[in-house]
Tab-separated table of C-alpha atoms and ligand atoms in Angstrom:
chain	number	residue	atom	x	y	z
A	1	UNK	CA	-45.772	-82.442	7.726
A	2	UNK	CA	-45.501	-79.329	6.653
A	3	UNK	CA	-47.266	-78.169	3.794
A	4	UNK	CA	-45.306	-76.284	0.215
A	5	UNK	CA	-48.715	-73.110	0.451
A	6	UNK	CA	-47.385	-72.938	3.777
A	7	UNK	CA	-43.482	-72.188	2.845
A	8	UNK	CA	-44.634	-70.925	0.373
A	9	UNK	CA	-46.195	-68.398	2.789
A	10	UNK	CA	-43.517	-67.246	4.836
A	11	UNK	CA	-40.653	-67.252	2.470
A	12	UNK	CA	-43.062	-64.563	1.244
A	13	UNK	CA	-43.712	-62.750	4.452
A	14	UNK	CA	-39.083	-62.997	4.891
A	15	UNK	CA	-38.812	-61.413	1.685
A	16	UNK	CA	-41.091	-58.258	2.768
A	17	UNK	CA	-39.295	-57.748	6.340
A	18	UNK	CA	-35.755	-57.513	3.789
A	19	UNK	CA	-37.300	-54.716	1.617
A	20	UNK	CA	-38.729	-52.996	4.681
A	21	UNK	CA	-34.790	-53.292	6.079
A	22	UNK	CA	-33.041	-52.144	2.731
A	23	UNK	CA	-34.815	-49.183	2.279
A	24	UNK	CA	-31.040	-47.215	2.740
A	25	UNK	CA	-30.070	-44.896	-0.534
A	26	UNK	CA	-26.638	-45.202	-2.167
A	27	UNK	CA	-23.540	-43.420	-0.338
A	28	UNK	CA	-23.159	-39.824	-0.674
A	29	UNK	CA	-21.861	-39.372	2.517
A	30	UNK	CA	-18.458	-36.794	0.462
A	31	UNK	CA	-19.398	-33.597	-1.786
A	32	UNK	CA	-16.198	-32.405	-3.733
A	33	UNK	CA	-15.363	-29.057	-2.167
A	34	UNK	CA	-18.438	-28.796	0.243
A	35	UNK	CA	-19.744	-30.612	2.933
A	36	UNK	CA	-22.529	-32.788	3.201
A	37	UNK	CA	-24.574	-33.249	7.258
A	38	UNK	CA	-25.978	-36.061	7.700
A	39	UNK	CA	-26.875	-39.249	10.398
A	40	UNK	CA	-28.117	-42.171	8.215
A	41	UNK	CA	-28.517	-43.023	4.298
A	42	UNK	CA	-32.197	-44.850	5.214
A	43	UNK	CA	-34.981	-44.407	3.663
A	44	UNK	CA	-36.886	-41.407	4.893
A	45	UNK	CA	-33.322	-39.875	6.184
A	46	UNK	CA	-32.880	-36.373	4.708
A	47	UNK	CA	-28.860	-35.065	4.135
A	48	UNK	CA	-28.218	-30.965	3.480
A	49	UNK	CA	-25.501	-30.025	1.285
A	50	UNK	CA	-22.570	-26.490	1.938
A	51	UNK	CA	-20.632	-25.672	-0.166
A	52	UNK	CA	-16.665	-24.681	0.985
A	53	UNK	CA	-15.774	-20.824	-0.279
A	54	UNK	CA	-15.143	-20.482	-3.655
A	55	UNK	CA	-17.701	-23.016	-4.928
A	56	UNK	CA	-21.395	-22.529	-4.638
A	57	UNK	CA	-24.260	-25.506	-4.659
A	58	UNK	CA	-24.801	-26.572	-7.906
A	59	UNK	CA	-28.448	-28.183	-7.366
A	60	UNK	CA	-30.602	-27.898	-3.904
A	61	UNK	CA	-28.966	-27.587	-0.507
A	62	UNK	CA	-30.724	-31.047	0.331
A	63	UNK	CA	-31.549	-34.502	-0.662
A	64	UNK	CA	-34.466	-36.903	0.965
A	65	UNK	CA	-33.981	-40.843	1.108
A	66	UNK	CA	-36.983	-42.828	-0.787
A	67	UNK	CA	-39.798	-45.273	-0.266
A	68	UNK	CA	-37.356	-46.181	-3.675
A	69	UNK	CA	-33.851	-46.305	-2.040
A	70	UNK	CA	-32.742	-43.082	-4.433
A	71	UNK	CA	-32.110	-39.556	-3.423
A	72	UNK	CA	-34.043	-36.900	-4.042
A	73	UNK	CA	-33.777	-34.316	-5.404
A	74	UNK	CA	-30.548	-36.153	-7.195
A	75	UNK	CA	-27.503	-34.809	-4.821
A	76	UNK	CA	-25.227	-31.372	-5.969
A	77	UNK	CA	-21.995	-30.867	-7.221
A	78	UNK	CA	-19.872	-27.746	-5.562
A	79	UNK	CA	-19.088	-25.359	-9.267
A	80	UNK	CA	-16.358	-23.102	-8.431
A	81	UNK	CA	-17.587	-19.410	-8.535
A	82	UNK	CA	-15.954	-17.178	-12.003
A	83	UNK	CA	-16.067	-13.784	-12.630
A	84	UNK	CA	-17.121	-12.963	-16.507
A	85	UNK	CA	-13.306	-10.468	-17.482
A	86	UNK	CA	-13.129	-7.532	-15.935
A	87	UNK	CA	-14.501	-4.153	-17.405
A	88	UNK	CA	-12.233	-1.544	-17.810
A	89	UNK	CA	-13.015	1.768	-16.161
A	90	UNK	CA	-12.437	4.807	-18.958
A	91	UNK	CA	-8.600	6.005	-19.245
A	92	UNK	CA	-7.397	2.951	-17.632
A	93	UNK	CA	-5.301	-0.117	-18.860
A	94	UNK	CA	-5.036	-3.179	-17.318
A	95	UNK	CA	-1.626	-3.787	-15.999
A	96	UNK	CA	-1.617	-7.044	-14.845
A	97	UNK	CA	-4.625	-9.953	-15.473
A	98	UNK	CA	-5.048	-13.700	-16.171
A	99	UNK	CA	-7.898	-15.294	-16.009
A	100	UNK	CA	-8.299	-18.991	-15.347
A	101	UNK	CA	-10.808	-21.130	-16.234
A	102	UNK	CA	-10.903	-19.877	-19.661
A	103	UNK	CA	-11.836	-16.527	-20.732
A	104	UNK	CA	-12.984	-15.947	-16.537
A	105	UNK	CA	-11.736	-15.850	-13.148
A	106	UNK	CA	-12.069	-17.752	-10.459
A	107	UNK	CA	-13.505	-16.524	-6.584
A	108	UNK	CA	-10.496	-13.897	-4.958
A	109	UNK	CA	-8.751	-13.918	-8.319
A	110	UNK	CA	-7.538	-10.221	-8.970
A	111	UNK	CA	-6.881	-7.892	-12.074
A	112	UNK	CA	-4.526	-4.725	-11.293
A	113	UNK	CA	-5.427	-1.334	-12.952
A	114	UNK	CA	-2.848	1.580	-14.460
A	115	UNK	CA	-4.370	4.871	-15.756
A	116	UNK	CA	-2.938	5.858	-18.945
A	117	UNK	CA	-0.302	9.026	-18.287
A	118	UNK	CA	-1.181	12.430	-16.610
A	119	UNK	CA	-4.066	10.417	-15.314
A	120	UNK	CA	-4.482	9.903	-11.340
A	121	UNK	CA	-6.577	6.969	-9.710
A	122	UNK	CA	-8.968	7.615	-7.183
A	123	UNK	CA	-10.331	4.061	-5.310
A	124	UNK	CA	-7.809	0.536	-5.444
A	125	UNK	CA	-5.728	-0.042	-8.585
A	126	UNK	CA	-6.391	-3.465	-7.923
A	127	UNK	CA	-9.455	-5.566	-7.985
A	128	UNK	CA	-10.911	-9.149	-6.226
A	129	UNK	CA	-13.454	-11.724	-8.125
A	130	UNK	CA	-15.578	-11.978	-5.530
A	131	UNK	CA	-17.885	-14.223	-3.689
A	132	UNK	CA	-21.006	-12.911	-5.919
A	133	UNK	CA	-19.278	-13.912	-8.778
A	134	UNK	CA	-18.314	-9.759	-9.560
A	135	UNK	CA	-15.911	-7.504	-9.172
A	136	UNK	CA	-15.607	-5.355	-6.604
A	137	UNK	CA	-15.535	-1.877	-7.413
A	138	UNK	CA	-13.185	-0.487	-9.637
A	139	UNK	CA	-11.263	2.842	-9.835
A	140	UNK	CA	-11.863	6.176	-11.350
A	141	UNK	CA	-8.479	7.521	-13.800
A	142	UNK	CA	-9.037	11.143	-13.852
A	143	UNK	CA	-6.914	13.853	-15.650
A	144	UNK	CA	-6.079	15.862	-13.662
A	145	UNK	CA	-4.349	19.958	-14.545
A	146	UNK	CA	-2.747	21.855	-11.734
A	147	UNK	CA	-1.835	25.622	-12.252
A	148	UNK	CA	1.395	26.910	-13.681
A	149	UNK	CA	3.717	27.294	-10.418
A	150	UNK	CA	4.764	30.908	-9.180
A	151	UNK	CA	8.236	32.304	-9.252
A	152	UNK	CA	9.553	32.993	-6.027
A	153	UNK	CA	11.095	35.789	-4.865
A	154	UNK	CA	14.752	35.776	-5.606
A	155	UNK	CA	15.087	32.950	-7.864
A	156	UNK	CA	13.332	30.778	-11.255
A	157	UNK	CA	11.100	28.050	-11.921
A	158	UNK	CA	11.135	25.895	-15.037
A	159	UNK	CA	8.639	23.667	-16.151
A	160	UNK	CA	7.723	22.043	-19.157
A	161	UNK	CA	6.614	24.581	-22.143
A	162	UNK	CA	3.077	23.049	-22.560
A	163	UNK	CA	-0.652	24.902	-22.688
A	164	UNK	CA	-1.583	22.829	-19.656
A	165	UNK	CA	0.282	21.267	-16.934
A	166	UNK	CA	-1.370	17.332	-15.919
A	167	UNK	CA	-1.292	15.312	-13.166
A	168	UNK	CA	2.814	13.928	-12.689
A	169	UNK	CA	4.253	16.946	-14.733
A	170	UNK	CA	8.120	18.444	-12.334
A	171	UNK	CA	9.147	21.584	-12.237
A	172	UNK	CA	11.921	22.225	-11.147
A	173	UNK	CA	13.039	25.464	-8.924
A	174	UNK	CA	16.323	27.326	-8.238
A	175	UNK	CA	17.315	30.945	-6.303
A	176	UNK	CA	19.615	33.785	-7.914
A	177	UNK	CA	23.122	34.342	-5.758
A	178	UNK	CA	23.465	34.778	-1.661
A	179	UNK	CA	19.676	33.155	-1.531
A	180	UNK	CA	19.126	29.571	-1.268
A	181	UNK	CA	15.765	27.200	-1.925
A	182	UNK	CA	13.740	26.132	1.169
A	183	UNK	CA	11.782	23.356	0.261
A	184	UNK	CA	13.195	20.523	-2.452
A	185	UNK	CA	13.642	21.848	-6.214
A	186	UNK	CA	12.311	19.686	-7.807
A	187	UNK	CA	7.712	19.323	-7.025
A	188	UNK	CA	5.167	17.128	-8.755
A	189	UNK	CA	1.565	17.824	-9.674
A	190	UNK	CA	0.007	16.154	-8.041
A	191	UNK	CA	-3.416	14.385	-8.274
A	192	UNK	CA	-4.827	16.494	-6.020
A	193	UNK	CA	-4.232	19.794	-8.342
A	194	UNK	CA	-1.919	20.810	-7.014
A	195	UNK	CA	1.702	21.483	-6.537
A	196	UNK	CA	4.567	18.973	-3.858
A	197	UNK	CA	4.898	21.864	-2.979
A	198	UNK	CA	6.082	25.373	-2.780
A	199	UNK	CA	9.458	25.641	-2.219
A	200	UNK	CA	10.868	29.345	-1.473
A	201	UNK	CA	14.535	31.456	-1.763
A	202	UNK	CA	15.653	32.901	1.861
A	203	UNK	CA	19.001	35.024	2.022
A	204	UNK	CA	21.736	32.694	2.640
A	205	UNK	CA	24.031	33.384	5.901
A	206	UNK	CA	27.387	35.756	5.398
A	207	UNK	CA	29.739	33.738	7.592
A	208	UNK	CA	31.007	36.458	10.103
A	209	UNK	CA	33.334	33.956	12.209
A	210	UNK	CA	37.245	34.093	10.520
A	211	UNK	CA	38.378	30.647	12.482
A	212	UNK	CA	36.193	27.282	13.814
A	213	UNK	CA	35.479	23.589	14.226
A	214	UNK	CA	32.528	23.351	14.325
A	215	UNK	CA	30.690	19.913	13.497
A	216	UNK	CA	28.929	20.019	9.763
A	217	UNK	CA	26.557	16.841	9.172
A	218	UNK	CA	28.134	14.900	11.776
A	219	UNK	CA	31.485	15.687	9.991
A	220	UNK	CA	34.724	17.911	11.387
A	221	UNK	CA	34.814	20.873	9.567
A	222	UNK	CA	36.885	24.672	9.207
A	223	UNK	CA	33.583	27.004	9.741
A	224	UNK	CA	35.409	29.276	7.477
A	225	UNK	CA	36.502	26.939	4.205
A	226	UNK	CA	33.098	24.583	4.484
A	227	UNK	CA	30.815	27.954	3.387
A	228	UNK	CA	33.185	30.212	1.483
A	229	UNK	CA	30.064	30.302	0.137
A	230	UNK	CA	28.111	31.575	2.600
A	231	UNK	CA	25.853	28.885	4.472
A	232	UNK	CA	22.433	27.696	3.393
A	233	UNK	CA	19.067	28.658	4.823
A	234	UNK	CA	17.957	25.875	7.633
A	235	UNK	CA	21.662	24.535	7.548
A	236	UNK	CA	22.991	23.974	11.098
A	237	UNK	CA	26.486	23.426	12.831
A	238	UNK	CA	27.068	22.691	15.979
A	239	UNK	CA	30.405	24.875	17.596
A	240	UNK	CA	32.501	23.603	20.621
A	241	UNK	CA	32.653	25.621	23.961
A	242	UNK	CA	34.625	25.118	26.814
A	243	UNK	CA	33.778	24.596	30.700
A	244	UNK	CA	36.836	25.987	32.278
A	245	UNK	CA	35.875	25.172	35.548
A	246	UNK	CA	36.469	21.228	34.208
A	247	UNK	CA	38.315	21.355	31.192
A	248	UNK	CA	36.425	19.902	28.784
A	249	UNK	CA	34.636	20.813	25.225
A	250	UNK	CA	30.423	21.126	24.706
A	251	UNK	CA	29.163	21.717	21.879
A	252	UNK	CA	25.957	24.441	21.210
A	253	UNK	CA	23.902	24.062	17.591
A	254	UNK	CA	23.512	26.490	15.623
A	255	UNK	CA	20.942	27.152	12.358
A	256	UNK	CA	20.772	29.548	9.509
A	257	UNK	CA	17.206	31.007	9.230
A	258	UNK	CA	16.406	33.356	6.667
A	259	UNK	CA	19.911	35.050	5.730
A	260	UNK	CA	20.651	34.699	10.050
A	261	UNK	CA	22.700	32.240	12.234
A	262	UNK	CA	22.781	32.916	15.545
A	263	UNK	CA	26.606	31.983	17.029
A	264	UNK	CA	26.300	30.561	20.425
A	265	UNK	CA	27.508	33.209	23.152
A	266	UNK	CA	29.224	30.252	24.687
A	267	UNK	CA	31.540	30.423	21.522
A	268	UNK	CA	34.394	31.965	21.828
A	269	UNK	CA	36.323	33.418	18.775
A	270	UNK	CA	40.822	33.134	19.587
A	271	UNK	CA	42.375	35.880	17.758
A	272	UNK	CA	45.003	34.603	14.602
A	273	UNK	CA	47.520	35.400	17.157
A	274	UNK	CA	46.845	34.367	20.904
A	275	UNK	CA	48.840	31.062	19.611
A	276	UNK	CA	49.086	29.884	22.986
A	277	UNK	CA	46.040	29.272	23.321
A	278	UNK	CA	44.169	26.103	23.312
A	279	UNK	CA	41.090	26.194	21.146
A	280	UNK	CA	37.794	24.558	22.769
A	281	UNK	CA	37.606	21.771	19.206
A	282	UNK	CA	40.928	20.517	20.956
A	283	UNK	CA	40.271	19.961	24.621
A	284	UNK	CA	38.319	16.394	25.660
A	285	UNK	CA	34.453	16.490	26.003
A	286	UNK	CA	33.028	17.489	28.799
B	1	NAG	C1	-25.363	-27.486	-12.742
B	1	NAG	O1	-25.892	-28.151	-13.083
B	1	NAG	C2	-27.051	-29.094	-14.784
B	1	NAG	C3	-27.794	-29.701	-14.420
B	1	NAG	O2	-27.084	-30.802	-13.157
B	1	NAG	C4	-25.401	-28.664	-15.428
B	1	NAG	O3	-26.292	-28.410	-16.560
B	1	NAG	C5	-24.603	-27.633	-15.084
B	1	NAG	O4	-23.225	-28.291	-16.416
B	1	NAG	C6	-23.867	-27.619	-13.824
B	1	NAG	N1	-23.556	-26.769	-14.071
B	1	NAG	C7	-21.493	-27.081	-13.698
B	1	NAG	C8	-20.836	-25.523	-14.002
B	1	NAG	O5	-21.239	-27.127	-12.490
B	2	NAG	C1	-13.156	-16.412	-24.824
B	2	NAG	O1	-13.352	-15.133	-25.806
B	2	NAG	C2	-13.364	-15.648	-27.049
B	2	NAG	C3	-13.529	-13.669	-27.397
B	2	NAG	O2	-14.508	-13.150	-26.889
B	2	NAG	C4	-14.386	-16.077	-27.600
B	2	NAG	O3	-14.002	-16.087	-28.598
B	2	NAG	C5	-14.013	-17.512	-26.926
B	2	NAG	O4	-14.795	-18.663	-27.913
B	2	NAG	C6	-13.716	-17.528	-25.080
B	2	NAG	N1	-13.610	-19.023	-24.526
B	2	NAG	C7	-13.838	-19.654	-23.998
B	2	NAG	C8	-13.467	-20.688	-23.245
B	2	NAG	O5	-15.073	-19.334	-23.811
B	3	NAG	C1	-6.945	-2.827	-2.646
B	3	NAG	O1	-7.149	-4.086	-2.568
B	3	NAG	C2	-6.869	-5.001	-1.874
B	3	NAG	C3	-7.119	-6.203	-2.486
B	3	NAG	O2	-8.343	-5.911	-2.734
B	3	NAG	C4	-6.379	-5.114	-0.599
B	3	NAG	O3	-5.343	-5.611	-0.338
B	3	NAG	C5	-5.530	-3.387	-0.314
B	3	NAG	O4	-4.865	-3.493	0.912
B	3	NAG	C6	-6.102	-2.846	-1.129
B	3	NAG	N1	-5.563	-1.183	-1.048
B	3	NAG	C7	-5.882	-0.510	-0.512
B	3	NAG	C8	-4.796	1.143	-0.421
B	3	NAG	O5	-6.565	0.565	0.174
B	4	NAG	C1	-22.343	-7.337	-7.157
B	4	NAG	O1	-23.351	-8.303	-6.359
B	4	NAG	C2	-23.506	-8.416	-5.060
B	4	NAG	C3	-24.632	-9.035	-5.240
B	4	NAG	O2	-26.055	-9.074	-6.231
B	4	NAG	C4	-24.130	-6.705	-5.125
B	4	NAG	O3	-24.445	-6.573	-3.360
B	4	NAG	C5	-22.934	-5.557	-5.072
B	4	NAG	O4	-23.023	-4.617	-5.166
B	4	NAG	C6	-22.112	-5.746	-6.449
B	4	NAG	N1	-20.539	-5.049	-6.308
B	4	NAG	C7	-20.476	-4.454	-7.395
B	4	NAG	C8	-19.418	-3.518	-6.917
B	4	NAG	O5	-21.281	-4.288	-8.504
B	5	NAG	C1	-2.675	20.071	-2.224
B	5	NAG	O1	-4.089	20.355	-1.974
B	5	NAG	C2	-5.112	19.395	-0.323
B	5	NAG	C3	-6.221	20.339	-0.598
B	5	NAG	O2	-6.841	20.596	-1.001
B	5	NAG	C4	-4.484	20.079	0.074
B	5	NAG	O3	-4.821	19.084	1.577
B	5	NAG	C5	-3.016	19.684	0.531
B	5	NAG	O4	-2.060	20.529	1.439
B	5	NAG	C6	-2.620	20.939	-0.847
B	5	NAG	N1	-1.123	19.956	-0.185
B	5	NAG	C7	0.208	21.988	-1.333
B	5	NAG	C8	1.738	20.914	-0.961
B	5	NAG	O5	0.031	22.427	-0.582
């Protein structure tokens, strides 16, 4: 006969055993925008947390399953990293910027600055919201002055009639008759405070040859017509020459340098009376 006291005692033992086996904490294997490292969710194990890039742990990086079957401390959340609106440097304006959460920006969001007119930018125009919740280094905008450009010999220069010339101001150059520009006809005040180039005037070349077909910028042209007003400094033409043995033609290049065009020695100019002679430019190429 089993005594009721004994049954009660056995049932008490069972309860203790079951309680011992059920010291398990709630499932905590998923952390939104992060990851959880765990073995089991049972007492007395620890689990640890980390967040994906762009998020930070709001809370602790580990928690313990207690005897009571609860996590201590409570699991954290991964909250997005944000940057406050970027500070705007002096003499700059925001060209592209859109807050993406409330008034703030998210990790890796960008903002682009622009300098006020006549101010040059030093540094990167683009800043990025970093994992520290601040922006990458801001650029600087500075007023830049250029000296008045000097007039080239045998030429002229025009620039805005202002007391000072500033970044991005332009100056235009030209040359007197029979001279041509060596360099661009327009220059700009650079961020370094000098002009983008210093054009000068060079003498044009007078063409001493009366008649010749030459190649100029890939086209066959008559030299006397193409360069009626002289040839500009730096211009290049190719003359036709004859290879007598092989009865064929080849070309040689000549360039106008500061008033002088050295005609290739192989080039032979025919008298206009020598009509029976074939011009080199009409002979098949070698
Ligand atoms: C961070 O956690 C605290 C406490 O749980 C909460 O009040 C706060 O709103 C959380 N912040 C974010 C950005 O989630
Ligand atoms: C954004 O900034 C404005 C001006 O400072 C403020 O009035 C507003 O409450 C802010 N909004 C949020 C969502 O923080
Ligand atoms: C400016 O910064 C952006 C991102 O912050 C980068 O992608 C870019 O290459 C930088 N530009 C220069 C010229 O350094
Ligand atoms: C952003 O914050 C980090 C950490 O506080 C700091 O090391 C860094 O210099 C800051 N960056 C800028 C551009 O201020
Ligand atoms: C402008 O000044 C810089 C630095 O002084 C120099 O390196 C550069 O060659 C100058 N540019 C011209 C076109 O003279």
